[in-house]
Amino acid sequence: MKNTIITFLAILPLLGACTKKSNDILIGEFGSLTGNDATFGLSTNKGLRMAFDEINAAGGINGKKIKLITIDDQGKSEEAASAVTRLITQDNVVAIIGEVASGRSIAAAPIAQKHQIPMVTHASTNPEVTKKGDFIFRTCFIDPFQGFVGAKFSIQTLKAKKAAILRDVKSDYSVGLADVFATEFKNMGGEIIADLSFQGGDLDFKAQLTQIRSKNPDVIFIPGYYTEVGLMAKQARELGIKVPLVGGDGWDSARLHEIGKEAINGSYYSNHYTTESTDPTVVEFIKKFKEKFNETPDSMAALSYDTAKILAAAIGRTKELTPKNIRDELAKTTDFPGVTGKITINADRNAVKSAVIVQVQGPERKYISTVSP
Amino acid sequence: MQDFVQHIINGISLGSIYALIALGYTMVYGIMKMINFAHADVYMVGAFTAYYVAKWTGLESSPGVSTLLLLLVSAMIICSVLGLLIERLAYRPLRKSPKLNVLITAIGVSLFLEFSGQVIFGADPKVFPEVMNQFVIANFGGLELKSSDVTVLGVSLIAMVILNFIIQKTKIGRAMRAVSSNASVASMLGVNTDRVISFTFIVGSSLAAIGSILVGMKYPKIDPLMGMMIGLKAFVAAVLGGIGSIPGAVAGALIMGLSEEMVVGYLSSTYRDALAFGILIVILIFKPTGLFGKYSVEKV
């Protein structure tokens, strides 16, 4: 009996390797469909499915249909790494899309690079991600830019002189944004009066906020994710802190307001796109998304939709369908008219595009201004 | 100074929540000499019960004392039933087995609840409904005393007073103390140990249910893994105070709440958990049974 089990375990990997060859173009996706920031993974998955469904309905790419293989990484870095390994070695995908969180993209990127499979991240804004190799791309702006946008907006529009920072020390994304914000804010003549930390998953932030309150900042910069930010806003208002909170695209979720309630109203964050846009591409995208999923697309859905379209365009330009050719064509993307703006991939394989600042007003996001690089 | 007082208020309010959960650990340990790791997940089920009851009855939009009472009662009932089931199905068959088997079973039950929770409720965080309206009760020169903090403290205190009354003054309480000091002698003298143990689980689970609603009111984000960290902290609080001792659990929880708040307030949040567990190690070195624990002499 024992021997049977051992034999079975030994041949198990071989069974997995026998995947059927198909005529479809296989594209892999890894994302947090479950876990603490599950809404990100669910939104990006919807954006991708919508884009590929549209392409397939229009006859696919050069007669071939796209097949999306999605693996849930549960919001964990180690799962992200194994998901990408599986996509490459077992499912034989030609390209990979993912992840939202920079930490998980950084865990996955070296694997894609090692196997020479192009990986495009739709929303990882940490600069380190694309430094992992020449097969790693992104279609969003990077942290230095969002930190810069936050600092510029605080100084110029909010007329802030003193800022406090609350950073999530467990998240590469948060630390990246906070560092750049601190440098830029000081360069522009402001003063950082407190730079405190918390850890993603915490519930209580009153100790940090009490400390901030005694220093009277004009603005508090919180580059965190929506769950913590919602709780923080609530606790800040409970302690009587009335200054605006400013953050990055990690805030962008309908849950932000559900958790923070009226406490989060009036705060600002930088984002990839706004639903208030009058650009026909955006209006059309929002209309189709609402028809398909019966909800308003958040920026994660918009970004992943653009990523899918950019990747499909690159695949369409290849003469022969190999991962290397897809990589070369992706690098040539210039002025792609996406939902999240005109996208050009630069020499560092990062996207060059503008950011918008929106203000939270209940479930609505009011467009305030556009900040260009 | 104002900051210091604010840190104290925050710490007591956090500590009183730890206390409610720590009581569940300590009671079960006191009676059965086992650590019920599933306790923190019963707490999670309590939060989700309240969430769904509020949703189905449409009470989400009508906060008030009656809503709070209804949610408390429904969560306490569901959690008691769950606690009772866990004891009946998982622990009772192992009553005569070695301690380690029961401990491992407890971890198994805990994982079972956490991951069934992910399947049934979904893994993304839910937003806990607003149970009570918030208002400022008193304002001392910038220090605001909020109704939510007072409610949390008040409900915790009432629960602890009732618990103390049950244990010290009632017949079942006397039976619990008897089983706690020596289960086999107690059963020889006519105490129905199974019944006492079931009752302990009901009380412990009800306290977890109360704790879950108070936490939901304070931090309106609930998810199936919410019990993990708070359960660990409450467990440490129970050990710190001397596991098996009820005043010990309350004292331990307050020490944990206050020290966490002070560390984050004056040092850095990175050291928070390190300090919490550091205190535990120091106390266990100098007083291995915890602050209020009793030495039990092993008789051969």
XYZ file of C-alpha atoms in Angstrom:
673
model
C 0.000 0.000 0.000
C 2.788 2.385 1.001
C 4.624 1.640 -2.218
C 1.533 2.353 -4.290
C 1.209 5.754 -2.696
C 4.877 6.570 -3.266
C 4.660 5.490 -6.918
C 1.536 7.573 -7.342
C 3.207 10.639 -5.816
C 6.220 10.102 -8.032
C 4.231 10.050 -11.260
C 1.917 12.888 -10.226
C 4.115 15.679 -11.662
C 4.339 13.753 -14.935
C 0.539 13.608 -15.152
C 0.397 17.347 -14.665
C 2.871 17.922 -17.459
C 0.671 16.213 -20.045
C -1.395 19.298 -20.860
C -3.239 19.227 -24.103
C -1.965 21.340 -26.977
C -4.586 23.713 -28.273
C -4.894 26.202 -31.047
C -5.730 29.044 -28.677
C -3.363 31.738 -27.517
C -2.873 30.994 -23.837
C -2.451 33.966 -21.523
C -1.953 33.502 -17.795
C -3.263 35.722 -15.036
C -2.462 35.613 -11.338
C -4.334 37.767 -8.849
C -5.858 38.017 -5.377
C -9.331 36.602 -5.994
C -9.526 35.919 -2.253
C -7.747 37.437 0.736
C -7.469 40.848 2.350
C -7.485 42.872 -0.882
C -9.701 40.550 -2.881
C -11.604 43.357 -4.608
C -8.419 44.200 -6.560
C -8.079 40.695 -7.978
C -11.786 40.403 -8.735
C -11.850 43.770 -10.532
C -8.764 43.110 -12.645
C -10.123 39.703 -13.577
C -13.342 41.313 -14.817
C -11.425 43.894 -16.850
C -9.320 41.211 -18.511
C -12.274 38.943 -19.239
C -14.188 41.795 -20.805
C -11.251 42.812 -23.041
C -10.530 39.272 -24.222
C -14.223 38.503 -24.767
C -14.433 41.561 -26.997
C -11.361 40.509 -28.957
C -12.598 36.926 -29.313
C -16.061 38.098 -30.392
C -14.396 40.161 -33.120
C -12.626 37.056 -34.448
C -9.615 36.843 -32.150
C -6.029 37.721 -33.110
C -5.100 36.604 -36.650
C -7.833 33.972 -36.464
C -6.747 32.577 -33.099
C -8.861 32.900 -29.961
C -7.387 34.050 -26.660
C -7.791 31.796 -23.661
C -7.255 33.329 -20.226
C -6.021 31.019 -17.452
C -6.536 32.579 -14.022
C -4.881 31.414 -10.796
C -5.772 32.796 -7.381
C -2.735 33.745 -5.294
C -4.856 34.485 -2.166
C -3.013 37.772 -1.785
C 0.204 36.020 -0.686
C 3.645 36.515 -2.244
C 4.638 32.859 -1.977
C 1.408 31.812 -3.703
C 2.035 34.373 -6.454
C 5.439 32.846 -7.146
C 4.065 29.319 -7.361
C 1.105 30.481 -9.484
C 3.478 31.956 -12.081
C 5.659 28.858 -12.075
C 2.571 26.756 -12.702
C 1.326 29.016 -15.491
C 4.668 28.801 -17.291
C 5.706 25.198 -16.747
C 2.326 23.436 -16.760
C -0.055 25.619 -18.714
C 2.580 26.824 -21.214
C 1.255 30.377 -21.476
C 2.895 32.837 -23.895
C 2.442 35.858 -21.654
C 1.438 36.639 -18.071
C -0.668 39.450 -16.633
C -0.537 40.401 -12.923
C -0.429 41.497 -10.090
C -1.957 44.551 -8.460
C 0.200 44.529 -5.314
C 3.847 45.372 -5.963
C 5.115 42.911 -3.379
C 3.506 40.013 -5.226
C 4.655 41.212 -8.647
C 8.201 41.445 -7.320
C 7.940 37.867 -6.056
C 6.699 36.642 -9.440
C 8.797 38.717 -11.856
C 12.133 36.860 -11.501
C 10.381 33.605 -12.410
C 8.877 35.037 -15.598
C 12.267 36.562 -16.435
C 14.058 33.245 -15.866
C 11.718 31.450 -18.264
C 11.783 34.370 -20.747
C 8.010 34.834 -20.707
C 6.763 38.444 -20.928
C 4.936 39.579 -17.782
C 2.807 42.737 -17.799
C 1.602 44.176 -14.524
C -1.486 46.360 -14.708
C -1.244 48.159 -11.381
C 2.049 47.483 -9.553
C 3.495 50.943 -9.130
C 6.711 50.088 -7.237
C 9.770 50.907 -9.428
C 11.524 47.645 -8.490
C 9.022 45.518 -10.424
C 10.261 46.250 -13.954
C 13.891 46.276 -12.801
C 13.666 42.500 -12.423
C 14.452 42.023 -16.112
C 13.717 42.952 -19.720
C 10.632 40.708 -19.933
C 8.781 42.647 -17.235
C 6.480 45.513 -18.269
C 3.893 47.709 -16.666
C 1.009 49.761 -18.036
C 0.579 52.064 -15.015
C 2.664 54.911 -13.629
C 5.245 54.293 -10.903
C 5.428 55.216 -7.197
C 7.816 58.166 -7.546
C 5.194 59.696 -9.783
C 2.313 59.092 -7.346
C 4.407 60.376 -4.432
C 5.236 63.421 -6.560
C 1.562 63.917 -7.458
C 0.551 63.697 -3.782
C 3.226 66.209 -2.727
C 2.496 68.638 -5.581
C -1.240 68.515 -4.919
C -0.799 69.007 -1.136
C 1.462 72.027 -1.603
C -0.215 73.717 -4.566
C -3.917 72.963 -4.182
C -4.286 72.310 -0.444
C -1.650 74.964 0.456
C -0.213 72.608 3.075
C 3.038 73.485 4.855
C 3.283 70.651 7.399
C 2.555 67.041 6.498
C 2.399 63.831 8.509
C 2.983 60.440 6.879
C 1.490 57.108 7.955
C 3.118 54.267 6.054
C 2.453 50.531 5.973
C 5.885 49.073 6.720
C 4.807 45.647 5.497
C 4.078 46.872 1.958
C 6.698 47.768 -0.681
C 4.108 49.937 -2.386
C 3.390 52.016 0.688
C 7.031 52.510 1.655
C 7.873 53.523 -1.936
C 5.150 56.164 -2.079
C 5.961 57.493 1.378
C 9.682 57.902 0.614
C 9.085 59.847 -2.573
C 6.362 61.973 -0.987
C 8.727 62.913 1.869
C 11.538 63.939 -0.502
C 9.319 65.837 -2.937
C 7.331 67.571 -0.202
C 10.566 68.858 1.361
C 11.942 69.910 -2.055
C 8.812 71.949 -2.665
C 9.315 73.822 0.604
C 7.129 71.800 2.976
C 8.005 70.183 6.270
C 7.442 66.553 7.333
C 6.542 66.731 11.017
C 5.798 63.062 11.639
C 6.612 59.878 9.736
C 4.902 56.978 11.498
C 4.235 53.392 10.577
C 1.568 50.715 10.839
C 1.215 47.175 9.543
C -1.293 45.991 6.969
C -4.064 44.029 8.714
C -3.984 46.186 11.859
C -7.319 47.364 13.243
C -6.288 50.019 15.732
C -4.385 53.143 14.683
C -5.350 55.429 17.530
C -1.890 55.465 19.080
C -0.279 56.758 15.874
C -3.112 59.201 15.247
C -2.928 60.563 18.801
C 0.753 61.262 18.207
C -0.015 62.982 14.895
C -2.802 65.058 16.447
C -0.436 66.702 18.940
C 1.776 67.928 16.048
C -1.033 69.666 14.132
C -0.244 68.816 10.496
C -2.053 70.504 7.569
C -2.415 67.207 5.723
C -1.868 63.509 6.447
C -0.440 61.382 3.645
C -1.520 57.730 3.942
C -0.233 55.540 1.117
C -2.172 52.461 2.276
C -4.884 50.140 1.015
C -8.600 50.870 1.368
C -9.372 48.575 4.323
C -6.875 50.211 6.670
C -7.495 53.701 5.294
C -11.231 53.378 5.955
C -10.624 52.423 9.585
C -7.975 55.118 9.966
C -10.241 57.866 8.673
C -12.901 56.785 11.144
C -10.478 56.779 14.078
C -8.853 60.068 13.020
C -12.216 61.829 13.034
C -13.069 60.205 16.373
C -9.922 61.756 17.814
C -10.976 65.115 16.424
C -8.411 65.319 13.586
C -10.081 67.365 10.867
C -7.354 67.897 8.240
C -7.707 66.205 4.820
C -6.159 62.806 4.205
C -4.294 62.230 0.936
C -3.404 58.876 -0.571
C -2.652 56.848 -3.664
C -4.480 54.398 -5.898
C -4.545 51.772 -3.111
C -7.603 53.641 -1.835
C -9.611 52.941 -4.928
C -12.432 50.597 -3.912
C -16.137 50.954 -3.197
C -15.391 49.463 0.238
C -13.368 52.551 1.193
C -16.508 54.540 1.846
C -18.464 51.586 3.250
C -15.833 51.157 5.969
C -14.935 54.806 6.522
C -18.507 56.181 6.138
C -18.695 59.983 6.353
C -15.238 60.117 7.981
C -13.513 59.560 4.647
C -15.557 62.175 2.762
C -13.538 65.115 1.544
C -10.242 63.224 1.378
C -8.188 63.017 -1.825
C -6.241 60.362 -3.674
C -4.347 60.053 -6.918
C -5.770 57.596 -9.408
C -5.376 56.171 -12.878
C -8.662 57.330 -14.335
C -11.954 58.933 -13.336
C -15.464 57.787 -14.132
C -16.398 61.464 -14.600
C -14.301 61.645 -17.758
C -16.040 62.722 -20.989
C -13.502 60.978 -23.246
C -15.552 58.717 -25.598
C -13.213 55.737 -24.973
C -13.901 55.975 -21.249
C -17.650 56.549 -21.629
C -17.924 53.528 -23.945
C -15.856 51.374 -21.557
C -17.977 52.295 -18.538
C -21.213 51.628 -20.438
C -20.108 48.190 -21.629
C -18.698 47.254 -18.228
C -21.966 48.171 -16.507
C -23.936 46.069 -19.007
C -21.705 43.059 -18.436
C -21.118 43.130 -14.673
C -23.813 45.491 -13.400
C -21.350 47.684 -11.501
C -19.201 50.776 -12.115
C -15.648 49.810 -13.075
C -12.974 50.933 -10.610
C -9.513 51.918 -11.810
C -8.208 48.353 -11.383
C -10.750 47.140 -13.924
C -9.846 49.989 -16.285
C -6.100 49.316 -15.973
C -6.427 45.596 -16.567
C -8.701 46.262 -19.543
C -6.011 48.495 -21.071
C -3.311 45.945 -20.292
C -5.243 43.213 -22.057
C -5.743 45.431 -25.112
C -2.062 46.479 -25.222
C -0.923 42.882 -24.906
C -3.362 41.747 -27.595
C -2.156 44.532 -29.909
C 1.455 43.460 -29.355
C 0.564 39.826 -30.066
C -1.267 40.926 -33.220
C 1.895 42.649 -34.488
C 4.113 39.563 -34.083
C 4.990 37.624 -37.260
C 5.508 34.425 -35.347
C 3.892 33.788 -31.974
C 6.817 33.417 -29.554
C 7.255 34.956 -26.113
C 10.396 36.747 -27.342
C 8.525 38.401 -30.244
C 5.680 39.457 -27.930
C 8.251 41.059 -25.646
C 9.816 42.999 -28.518
C 6.442 44.238 -29.754
C 5.309 45.231 -26.232
C 8.420 47.400 -25.913
C 7.381 49.291 -29.060
C 3.974 50.390 -27.666
C 3.584 54.133 -28.317
C 0.610 56.440 -27.623
C -1.821 53.576 -27.128
C -5.268 55.196 -26.664
C -6.369 53.486 -23.443
C -9.166 54.094 -20.963
C -6.552 55.293 -18.454
C -4.962 57.772 -20.864
C -2.413 57.698 -23.667
C 0.108 55.005 -22.840
C 3.702 54.883 -24.058
C 6.145 52.260 -22.850
C 9.548 53.838 -22.167
C 13.046 52.311 -22.229
C 12.652 51.124 -18.610
C 9.469 49.249 -19.668
C 7.346 51.597 -17.544
C 4.278 53.421 -18.815
C 4.419 57.185 -19.213
C 0.992 58.693 -18.563
C -0.788 61.258 -16.390
C -2.601 60.824 -13.059
C -5.873 62.300 -11.824
C -6.705 63.528 -8.332
C -10.187 62.651 -7.096
C -12.048 63.561 -3.932
C -14.139 61.027 -1.986
C -17.758 62.128 -1.688
C -19.764 59.186 -0.408
C -19.755 56.481 -3.055
C -18.905 59.120 -5.689
C -15.410 60.233 -6.696
C -15.279 63.876 -7.732
C -12.643 64.776 -10.319
C -10.341 67.528 -8.997
C -7.352 67.835 -11.327
C -4.979 66.061 -13.697
C -1.262 65.961 -12.909
C 1.084 65.243 -15.805
C 4.595 63.847 -15.503
C -0.074 64.930 29.080
C -3.194 65.107 26.986
C -1.665 62.498 24.676
C -0.860 60.299 27.636
C -4.452 60.334 28.900
C -5.677 59.648 25.366
C -3.315 56.658 25.112
C -4.691 55.353 28.443
C -8.297 55.652 27.202
C -7.396 53.906 23.921
C -5.496 51.180 25.764
C -8.281 50.389 28.234
C -10.822 50.250 25.455
C -8.635 47.823 23.454
C -7.798 45.814 26.572
C -11.436 45.328 27.566
C -12.076 43.662 24.194
C -9.080 41.368 24.653
C -10.461 40.585 28.113
C -13.805 39.290 26.802
C -12.053 36.836 24.498
C -9.345 35.940 27.025
C -12.082 34.941 29.498
C -13.245 32.207 27.093
C -9.765 30.715 26.878
C -9.164 30.864 30.578
C -12.545 29.363 31.581
C -12.186 26.334 29.334
C -8.625 25.864 30.517
C -9.675 26.183 34.147
C -12.284 23.452 33.792
C -10.818 21.056 31.238
C -7.065 21.872 31.312
C -7.112 22.263 27.528
C -6.610 25.254 25.251
C -9.589 25.724 22.975
C -7.935 27.198 19.882
C -11.277 27.241 18.072
C -12.456 29.957 20.473
C -11.163 32.793 18.268
C -13.102 31.352 15.334
C -16.315 31.106 17.322
C -15.727 34.822 17.796
C -15.474 35.236 14.011
C -18.764 33.358 13.528
C -20.348 35.744 16.058
C -19.365 38.743 13.962
C -20.758 37.189 10.788
C -23.996 36.172 12.547
C -24.529 39.791 13.558
C -23.656 40.948 10.044
C -26.217 38.669 8.381
C -28.932 39.189 11.016
C -28.616 42.955 10.578
C -28.750 42.534 6.813
C -31.774 40.231 6.691
C -33.838 42.098 9.250
C -33.001 45.446 7.657
C -31.686 46.754 10.960
C -28.594 48.077 9.229
C -30.284 51.395 8.754
C -31.767 51.767 12.249
C -29.002 51.917 14.803
C -29.903 52.035 18.499
C -29.937 50.140 21.772
C -32.619 47.670 20.623
C -30.543 46.809 17.525
C -27.506 46.252 19.715
C -29.495 43.954 22.031
C -31.005 41.952 19.169
C -27.614 41.451 17.519
C -26.019 40.515 20.836
C -28.706 37.946 21.621
C -28.705 36.352 18.155
C -24.904 36.146 17.996
C -24.778 34.708 21.518
C -27.326 32.017 20.633
C -25.554 30.958 17.421
C -22.131 30.991 19.085
C -23.391 28.981 22.069
C -24.825 26.350 19.749
C -21.574 26.257 17.806
C -19.484 26.016 20.991
C -21.731 23.228 22.237
C -21.425 21.344 18.938
C -17.646 21.668 18.905
C -17.450 20.317 22.435
C -19.874 17.444 21.699
C -18.411 16.340 18.359
C -14.717 17.134 18.657
C -13.668 17.255 22.304
C -15.996 14.915 24.199
C -14.942 11.745 22.320
C -11.359 12.565 23.315
C -12.063 13.219 26.994
C -10.017 10.179 28.046
C -7.237 10.615 25.461
C -3.878 12.280 26.102
C -3.908 16.103 26.312
C -1.911 16.470 23.101
C -4.634 14.790 21.016
C -7.248 17.261 22.228
C -4.905 20.170 21.571
C -4.277 19.088 17.996
C -8.006 18.529 17.492
C -8.586 22.078 18.705
C -6.182 23.443 16.106
C -7.967 21.312 13.491
C -11.375 22.701 14.471
C -9.943 26.209 14.309
C -8.606 25.730 10.773
C -11.863 24.046 9.747
C -13.891 27.060 10.879
C -11.512 29.587 9.310
C -11.507 27.991 5.905
C -15.184 26.990 5.885
C -15.743 30.664 6.684
C -13.805 31.626 3.564
C -15.927 29.293 1.457
C -19.297 30.259 2.957
C -18.905 33.985 3.645
C -16.293 34.711 0.969
C -12.757 35.798 1.707
C -13.084 39.506 1.011
C -13.637 41.719 4.050
C -17.238 42.714 4.844
C -18.361 45.956 6.377
C -19.962 45.580 9.787
C -23.257 47.504 10.082
C -23.544 50.582 12.257
C -25.093 49.307 15.485
C -25.148 52.436 17.605
C -25.166 56.113 16.748
C -21.961 57.870 17.670
C -21.968 60.956 19.801
C -19.613 62.786 22.117
C -20.510 62.301 25.783
C -18.031 64.664 27.354
C -15.226 66.919 26.207
C -12.325 67.715 28.529
C -10.228 70.314 26.752
C -9.743 68.460 23.483
C -10.101 64.999 25.023
C -13.321 63.592 23.705
C -15.123 60.729 25.371
C -17.113 58.928 22.662
C -20.270 56.927 23.152
C -18.690 53.963 21.329
C -15.837 53.701 23.835
C -18.273 53.916 26.735
C -20.545 51.266 25.171
C -17.610 48.902 24.693
C -16.412 49.404 28.229
C -19.946 49.230 29.660
C -20.928 46.029 27.869
C -17.601 44.403 28.804
C -18.010 45.352 32.459
C -21.621 44.129 32.643
C -20.617 40.825 31.025
C -17.776 40.351 33.478
C -19.948 41.161 36.518
C -22.579 38.658 35.361
C -19.883 36.050 34.780
C -18.475 36.618 38.249
C -21.951 36.289 39.752
C -22.589 32.999 37.922
C -19.306 31.489 39.059
C -19.361 32.675 42.672
C -23.043 32.657 43.623
C -24.979 30.051 41.639
C -25.223 26.297 41.936
C -23.818 25.670 38.456
C -20.981 28.058 39.305
C -20.146 26.040 42.382
C -20.180 22.893 40.243
C -17.813 24.584 37.789
C -15.400 25.445 40.559
C -15.620 21.889 41.867
C -14.872 20.375 38.442
C -12.063 22.867 38.008
C -10.322 21.846 41.213
C -10.749 18.109 40.674
C -13.019 16.663 37.988
C -13.014 13.014 39.091
C -13.728 13.790 42.746
C -16.475 16.188 41.697
C -18.132 13.517 39.564
C -17.900 11.030 42.468
C -19.760 13.537 44.602
C -22.600 13.683 42.083
C -21.630 16.600 39.864
C -22.563 15.966 36.226
C -19.199 16.898 34.674
C -20.416 16.673 31.068
C -23.154 19.152 31.836
C -20.747 21.517 33.567
C -18.341 21.383 30.640
C -21.136 22.064 28.143
C -22.241 25.009 30.231
C -18.666 26.350 30.279
C -18.578 26.243 26.496
C -21.908 28.071 26.278
C -20.693 30.857 28.560
C -17.301 31.106 26.846
C -18.834 31.231 23.372
C -21.366 33.854 24.441
C -18.533 36.053 25.674
C -16.792 35.613 22.328
C -20.031 36.654 20.594
C -20.241 39.807 22.717
C -16.593 40.546 21.974
C -17.127 40.135 18.249
C -19.944 42.672 18.142
C -18.001 45.190 20.201
C -15.015 44.815 17.880
C -17.319 45.126 14.863
C -18.681 48.392 16.245
C -15.222 49.783 16.842
C -13.454 48.440 13.739
C -16.152 47.820 11.115
C -14.191 45.367 8.957
C -14.846 41.661 9.384
C -13.391 38.691 7.505
C -13.151 34.937 8.116
C -9.579 35.166 9.397
C -10.301 38.030 11.793
C -9.998 35.734 14.826
C -6.380 34.726 14.214
C -4.462 37.722 15.542
C -6.931 38.901 18.167
C -7.271 35.295 19.369
C -3.520 35.018 19.746
C -3.369 38.293 21.668
C -6.232 37.244 23.958
C -4.566 33.888 24.520
C -1.324 35.638 25.493
C -3.346 37.878 27.816
C -4.869 34.810 29.466
C -1.456 33.189 29.937
C 0.002 36.466 31.177
C -2.663 36.782 33.853
C -2.343 33.127 34.795
C -4.367 30.759 32.646
C -7.369 29.404 34.506
C -7.747 32.585 36.558
C -10.627 34.908 35.708
C -9.313 38.116 37.318
C -5.966 37.197 35.784
C -7.424 37.166 32.267
C -8.917 40.633 32.750
C -5.701 42.036 34.219
C -3.578 40.400 31.525
C -5.809 41.801 28.790
C -5.626 45.322 30.185
C -1.825 45.088 30.438
C -1.684 43.930 26.805
C -4.007 46.688 25.572
C -2.207 49.449 27.453
C 1.320 48.305 26.602
C 0.484 47.954 22.894
C -0.978 51.434 22.814
C 2.014 52.928 24.655
C 4.569 51.228 22.428
C 2.893 52.468 19.267
C 2.309 55.894 20.792
C 5.852 56.507 22.025
C 8.044 54.087 20.056
C 7.021 52.473 16.782
C 4.298 50.123 15.611
C 6.984 47.703 14.447
C 7.834 46.846 18.053
C 4.234 46.428 19.176
C 3.876 42.668 18.921
C 7.496 42.125 19.943
C 6.862 43.996 23.179
C 3.566 42.212 23.859
C 5.254 38.841 23.610
C 8.367 40.152 25.350
C 6.307 41.031 28.435
C 4.874 37.527 28.339
C 8.332 35.947 28.327
C 9.586 38.134 31.184
C 6.550 37.420 33.355
C 6.743 33.699 32.669
C 10.431 33.661 33.633
C 9.788 35.262 37.011
C 6.313 33.898 37.620
C 5.790 30.761 35.538
C 2.094 30.483 36.384
C 1.317 34.039 35.304
C 0.284 36.983 37.459
C -2.680 35.403 39.223
C -1.986 31.741 38.558
C -1.933 29.190 41.368
C 0.826 26.668 41.792
C -0.651 23.214 41.699
C 1.283 20.556 43.493
C 1.581 17.356 41.499
C 0.603 14.464 43.738
C 2.096 11.093 43.007
